[in-house]
Amino acid sequence: MEIQEALKWTDDLIFAKTGKHLDSLQRAILEGTWEFRGYKDIADNYHCSPDHVRKMASELWELLSDLFGEDVKKKNVRSLVENKVFSYFNNGVQIGNHINVCSDLYNNPKTTKERSHSSSNESQPRHDLSEAPEYNNCLYNRTDELTTLKQWILTENSRIVTITGLSGIGKTTLARQLVEQIRDNFDCILWRTHRKFPTLNALKTNLIEFFSPTHKSENPSIINDVDSGYSILDDLRSHRCLIILDDFQDTLTPRQFVGNYLPEYENYGKLLTEIGRAPHNSCLLLLSWEQPIEIANLETENRYCKTLQLQGLGQAATQLLAERKLTDQQKWPELIQRYSGNPLWLNIIASTIKDLFNDRVEQFLSYKTLFLGDIEPLIKQHYQRLSEAEQLLMLWLANQDQTVNILSKPIEFSSDTDFLRAIQSLKKRGLIQQARNNKESYWSLEPVIKEYVKTQSSSHSKR
């Protein structure tokens, strides 16, 4: 008997009895057990702990034992399911001491098809991940971040969660992993990227088309008129939805302090404020290089908005270097520190080390100048978004030999307001690092950022 047939039969049986379908972990457990895999193997494939799989499997075996009227265990579930299915189709027998809840389904194929179609329309979740990246189970030790995000979304019911960080730091990969682990908790999931929507109205229209097909059929003009009285909040309240919006920085105006929206997105701040303040059980997950002002303000007002500023991998990046088969393992910590544990930067530099230094990290590090190579265009994208005041402050920080006290305002800034706004804006962009000592704030640049800014200054001075 094929595994998919067994899963379908078991799912129908459980739904007929409980009104609930198998969730993704239960399906993974059944499929893994069917193929004689251990709980650890199942846990590795599902990206959770073996103890959690073991606990969920025990609950599933208990449920099936109740339905079958027999003691179901991991070692006998396959044979029991195959026997029950055979009995259904050939003898129409009951399950143990229980009524054969599915006998009418299998005695009448037409009824089976109709009921299955009806139940799937009514209860199956709607997940559109067509614009999400391909799921890759290779995530470099982001367990703490995943735990935090799940706590915010599933336990604290946060309405807006923002993941910020430089390009290449792993925001999208982390979000994709998160969605895979929490998808069974939502009726509707939609992943979209702002780069495909030139205006806020275009984005709203797309959301309406996905979340409100009933509105569309009842009032077709709503798709062409997002101000017709329809509110996205209506759908966020009627269903538990998870909306992932990537590349949020594309809605913000470059060469200004963080927070000013492009004209075609000018009302976005109002929408975020409405979603953050209004009661509902859905969640908007934003992925961005920069933190919007409205999100920062909402965080100070209530507990329903959270921001995770994603940092580098730290020493966990050794896994990445090992996969690239670099040598001189004793030098890996220095390499990771130089490139701030950013997985994309490290992958780029690893390619350089393999191409030019025959995998030898020590030889590469013998050059005292921090090499940027193909990282430079990535930093350029961030640098070009900065205001003149921010670029001035970055240049000043790049020429400091140590961290700088926030009270040490450079003479280039005649206005205290411009100086503090520049620091605040750079912090929202994740381009400066903050440290605290004796209740005072100190600021500095990551080595890669510092080298890029100094290189830019040098090239301009030569012109």
CSV table of N, CA, C and O in Angstrom, one decimal, residues 159 190 200-212 215 222 225-243 245 267-268 270-272 274-276 278-284:
chain,number,residue,atom,x,y,z
A,159,ARG,N,1.0,41.4,16.6
A,159,ARG,CA,0.3,41.7,15.3
A,159,ARG,C,1.2,42.1,14.2
A,159,ARG,O,0.9,41.8,13.0
A,190,LEU,N,0.3,34.2,3.2
A,190,LEU,CA,0.6,34.8,2.0
A,190,LEU,C,2.0,35.4,2.1
A,190,LEU,O,2.3,36.1,3.0
A,200,LEU,N,1.3,51.3,-3.2
A,200,LEU,CA,0.5,50.7,-2.0
A,200,LEU,C,-0.8,50.1,-2.5
A,200,LEU,O,-1.2,49.0,-2.0
A,201,ASN,N,-1.5,50.8,-3.4
A,201,ASN,CA,-2.8,50.3,-3.9
A,201,ASN,C,-2.6,48.9,-4.6
A,201,ASN,O,-3.5,48.1,-4.5
A,202,ALA,N,-1.5,48.8,-5.3
A,202,ALA,CA,-1.3,47.5,-6.0
A,202,ALA,C,-1.1,46.4,-5.0
A,202,ALA,O,-1.6,45.3,-5.2
A,203,LEU,N,-0.4,46.7,-3.9
A,203,LEU,CA,-0.2,45.7,-2.9
A,203,LEU,C,-1.5,45.3,-2.2
A,203,LEU,O,-1.9,44.2,-2.0
A,204,LYS,N,-2.3,46.4,-1.9
A,204,LYS,CA,-3.6,46.2,-1.2
A,204,LYS,C,-4.5,45.3,-2.1
A,204,LYS,O,-5.2,44.4,-1.6
A,205,THR,N,-4.5,45.6,-3.4
A,205,THR,CA,-5.4,44.9,-4.3
A,205,THR,C,-5.0,43.4,-4.3
A,205,THR,O,-5.9,42.5,-4.3
A,206,ASN,N,-3.7,43.1,-4.3
A,206,ASN,CA,-3.2,41.7,-4.3
A,206,ASN,C,-3.7,41.0,-3.0
A,206,ASN,O,-4.1,39.9,-3.0
A,207,LEU,N,-3.6,41.7,-1.9
A,207,LEU,CA,-4.1,41.1,-0.6
A,207,LEU,C,-5.6,40.8,-0.7
A,207,LEU,O,-6.0,39.8,-0.2
A,208,ILE,N,-6.3,41.8,-1.2
A,208,ILE,CA,-7.8,41.6,-1.3
A,208,ILE,C,-8.1,40.3,-2.2
A,208,ILE,O,-8.9,39.5,-1.8
A,209,GLU,N,-7.4,40.2,-3.3
A,209,GLU,CA,-7.6,39.1,-4.2
A,209,GLU,C,-7.4,37.8,-3.5
A,209,GLU,O,-8.0,36.8,-3.8
A,210,PHE,N,-6.4,37.7,-2.7
A,210,PHE,CA,-6.0,36.5,-2.0
A,210,PHE,C,-6.9,36.2,-0.8
A,210,PHE,O,-7.5,35.1,-0.7
A,211,PHE,N,-7.1,37.2,0.1
A,211,PHE,CA,-7.8,36.9,1.3
A,211,PHE,C,-9.3,37.0,1.2
A,211,PHE,O,-10.0,36.5,2.1
A,212,SER,N,-9.8,37.7,0.2
A,212,SER,CA,-11.2,37.9,0.2
A,212,SER,C,-11.8,37.6,-1.1
A,212,SER,O,-12.4,38.4,-1.8
A,215,HIS,N,-15.5,38.6,-1.1
A,215,HIS,CA,-15.7,40.0,-1.4
A,215,HIS,C,-15.7,40.3,-2.9
A,215,HIS,O,-16.4,41.0,-3.5
A,222,ILE,N,-14.6,46.0,-6.1
A,222,ILE,CA,-13.7,46.2,-4.9
A,222,ILE,C,-12.2,46.0,-5.3
A,222,ILE,O,-11.3,46.7,-4.8
A,225,ASP,N,-11.1,49.2,-6.7
A,225,ASP,CA,-11.3,50.4,-5.8
A,225,ASP,C,-11.0,50.0,-4.4
A,225,ASP,O,-11.9,49.5,-3.6
A,226,VAL,N,-9.7,50.1,-4.0
A,226,VAL,CA,-9.3,49.7,-2.6
A,226,VAL,C,-9.9,50.6,-1.5
A,226,VAL,O,-9.8,50.3,-0.4
A,227,ASP,N,-10.4,51.7,-1.9
A,227,ASP,CA,-11.0,52.7,-1.0
A,227,ASP,C,-12.5,52.5,-0.9
A,227,ASP,O,-13.3,53.4,-0.5
A,228,SER,N,-13.1,51.4,-1.3
A,228,SER,CA,-14.5,51.2,-1.4
A,228,SER,C,-15.1,50.8,-0.1
A,228,SER,O,-16.3,50.5,-0.1
A,229,GLY,N,-14.4,50.9,1.0
A,229,GLY,CA,-15.0,50.6,2.3
A,229,GLY,C,-14.4,49.3,2.8
A,229,GLY,O,-14.6,49.0,4.0
A,230,TYR,N,-13.8,48.5,2.0
A,230,TYR,CA,-13.2,47.2,2.4
A,230,TYR,C,-11.9,47.6,3.3
A,230,TYR,O,-11.2,48.5,3.0
A,231,SER,N,-11.8,46.8,4.3
A,231,SER,CA,-10.6,47.0,5.2
A,231,SER,C,-9.9,45.6,5.3
A,231,SER,O,-10.5,44.6,5.5
A,232,ILE,N,-8.5,45.6,5.2
A,232,ILE,CA,-7.8,44.4,5.3
A,232,ILE,C,-8.0,43.8,6.7
A,232,ILE,O,-8.0,42.6,6.9
A,233,LEU,N,-8.3,44.7,7.7
A,233,LEU,CA,-8.6,44.2,9.0
A,233,LEU,C,-9.8,43.2,9.1
A,233,LEU,O,-9.8,42.4,10.0
A,234,ASP,N,-10.7,43.4,8.2
A,234,ASP,CA,-11.9,42.5,8.2
A,234,ASP,C,-11.4,41.0,8.0
A,234,ASP,O,-11.9,40.1,8.7
A,235,ASP,N,-10.4,40.8,7.1
A,235,ASP,CA,-9.9,39.5,6.9
A,235,ASP,C,-9.0,39.0,8.0
A,235,ASP,O,-8.9,37.8,8.4
A,236,LEU,N,-8.2,40.0,8.6
A,236,LEU,CA,-7.3,39.6,9.7
A,236,LEU,C,-8.1,39.2,10.9
A,236,LEU,O,-7.6,38.4,11.7
A,237,ARG,N,-9.3,39.7,11.0
A,237,ARG,CA,-10.1,39.3,12.2
A,237,ARG,C,-10.9,38.0,11.9
A,237,ARG,O,-11.2,37.2,12.8
A,238,SER,N,-11.4,37.8,10.7
A,238,SER,CA,-12.2,36.7,10.4
A,238,SER,C,-11.4,35.4,10.2
A,238,SER,O,-12.0,34.3,10.4
A,239,HIS,N,-10.2,35.5,9.9
A,239,HIS,CA,-9.3,34.3,9.8
A,239,HIS,C,-8.0,34.6,10.5
A,239,HIS,O,-7.6,35.8,10.6
A,240,ARG,N,-7.3,33.6,10.9
A,240,ARG,CA,-5.9,33.8,11.5
A,240,ARG,C,-5.0,33.8,10.3
A,240,ARG,O,-4.7,32.7,9.7
A,241,CYS,N,-4.5,34.9,10.0
A,241,CYS,CA,-3.6,35.0,8.8
A,241,CYS,C,-2.2,35.4,9.1
A,241,CYS,O,-1.9,36.1,10.1
A,242,LEU,N,-1.3,34.9,8.3
A,242,LEU,CA,0.1,35.3,8.4
A,242,LEU,C,0.5,35.9,7.0
A,242,LEU,O,0.5,35.2,6.0
A,243,ILE,N,0.9,37.2,7.0
A,243,ILE,CA,1.3,37.8,5.8
A,243,ILE,C,2.8,38.2,5.9
A,243,ILE,O,3.2,38.9,6.9
A,245,LEU,N,5.8,40.1,4.2
A,245,LEU,CA,6.1,41.1,3.2
A,245,LEU,C,7.6,41.4,3.2
A,245,LEU,O,8.2,41.9,4.2
A,267,ASN,N,0.7,56.3,2.3
A,267,ASN,CA,-0.2,56.0,3.4
A,267,ASN,C,0.1,54.7,4.1
A,267,ASN,O,-0.7,54.2,4.8
A,268,TYR,N,1.3,54.2,3.8
A,268,TYR,CA,1.7,52.9,4.4
A,268,TYR,C,1.8,52.9,5.9
A,268,TYR,O,1.4,52.0,6.6
A,270,LYS,N,0.0,54.7,7.9
A,270,LYS,CA,-1.3,54.6,8.5
A,270,LYS,C,-1.8,53.2,8.6
A,270,LYS,O,-2.4,52.7,9.5
A,271,LEU,N,-1.5,52.4,7.5
A,271,LEU,CA,-1.9,51.0,7.4
A,271,LEU,C,-1.3,50.2,8.5
A,271,LEU,O,-1.9,49.4,9.2
A,272,LEU,N,0.1,50.4,8.7
A,272,LEU,CA,0.8,49.7,9.7
A,272,LEU,C,0.3,50.0,11.1
A,272,LEU,O,0.1,49.2,12.0
A,274,GLU,N,-2.7,51.0,11.9
A,274,GLU,CA,-4.0,50.4,12.1
A,274,GLU,C,-3.9,49.0,12.4
A,274,GLU,O,-4.6,48.4,13.3
A,275,ILE,N,-3.1,48.2,11.7
A,275,ILE,CA,-2.9,46.8,11.9
A,275,ILE,C,-2.3,46.6,13.3
A,275,ILE,O,-2.6,45.6,14.0
A,276,GLY,N,-1.4,47.4,13.7
A,276,GLY,CA,-0.7,47.3,15.0
A,276,GLY,C,-1.6,47.6,16.2
A,276,GLY,O,-1.5,46.9,17.3
A,278,ALA,N,-5.2,47.7,16.2
A,278,ALA,CA,-6.6,47.1,16.2
A,278,ALA,C,-6.5,45.6,16.7
A,278,ALA,O,-5.5,44.9,16.4
A,279,PRO,N,-7.4,45.1,17.4
A,279,PRO,CA,-7.4,43.8,17.9
A,279,PRO,C,-7.7,42.7,16.8
A,279,PRO,O,-8.6,42.9,16.1
A,280,HIS,N,-6.8,41.7,16.7
A,280,HIS,CA,-7.0,40.6,15.8
A,280,HIS,C,-6.0,39.5,16.1
A,280,HIS,O,-5.1,39.8,16.9
A,281,ASN,N,-6.1,38.3,15.6
A,281,ASN,CA,-5.2,37.2,15.9
A,281,ASN,C,-4.3,36.9,14.8
A,281,ASN,O,-3.6,35.9,14.8
A,282,SER,N,-4.2,37.8,13.8
A,282,SER,CA,-3.3,37.6,12.6
A,282,SER,C,-1.9,38.2,12.9
A,282,SER,O,-1.8,38.9,13.9
A,283,CYS,N,-1.0,38.0,12.0
A,283,CYS,CA,0.3,38.6,12.1
A,283,CYS,C,0.9,39.0,10.8
A,283,CYS,O,0.8,38.3,9.8
A,284,LEU,N,1.4,40.2,10.8
A,284,LEU,CA,2.1,40.8,9.6
A,284,LEU,C,3.6,40.7,9.9
A,284,LEU,O,4.1,41.3,10.9
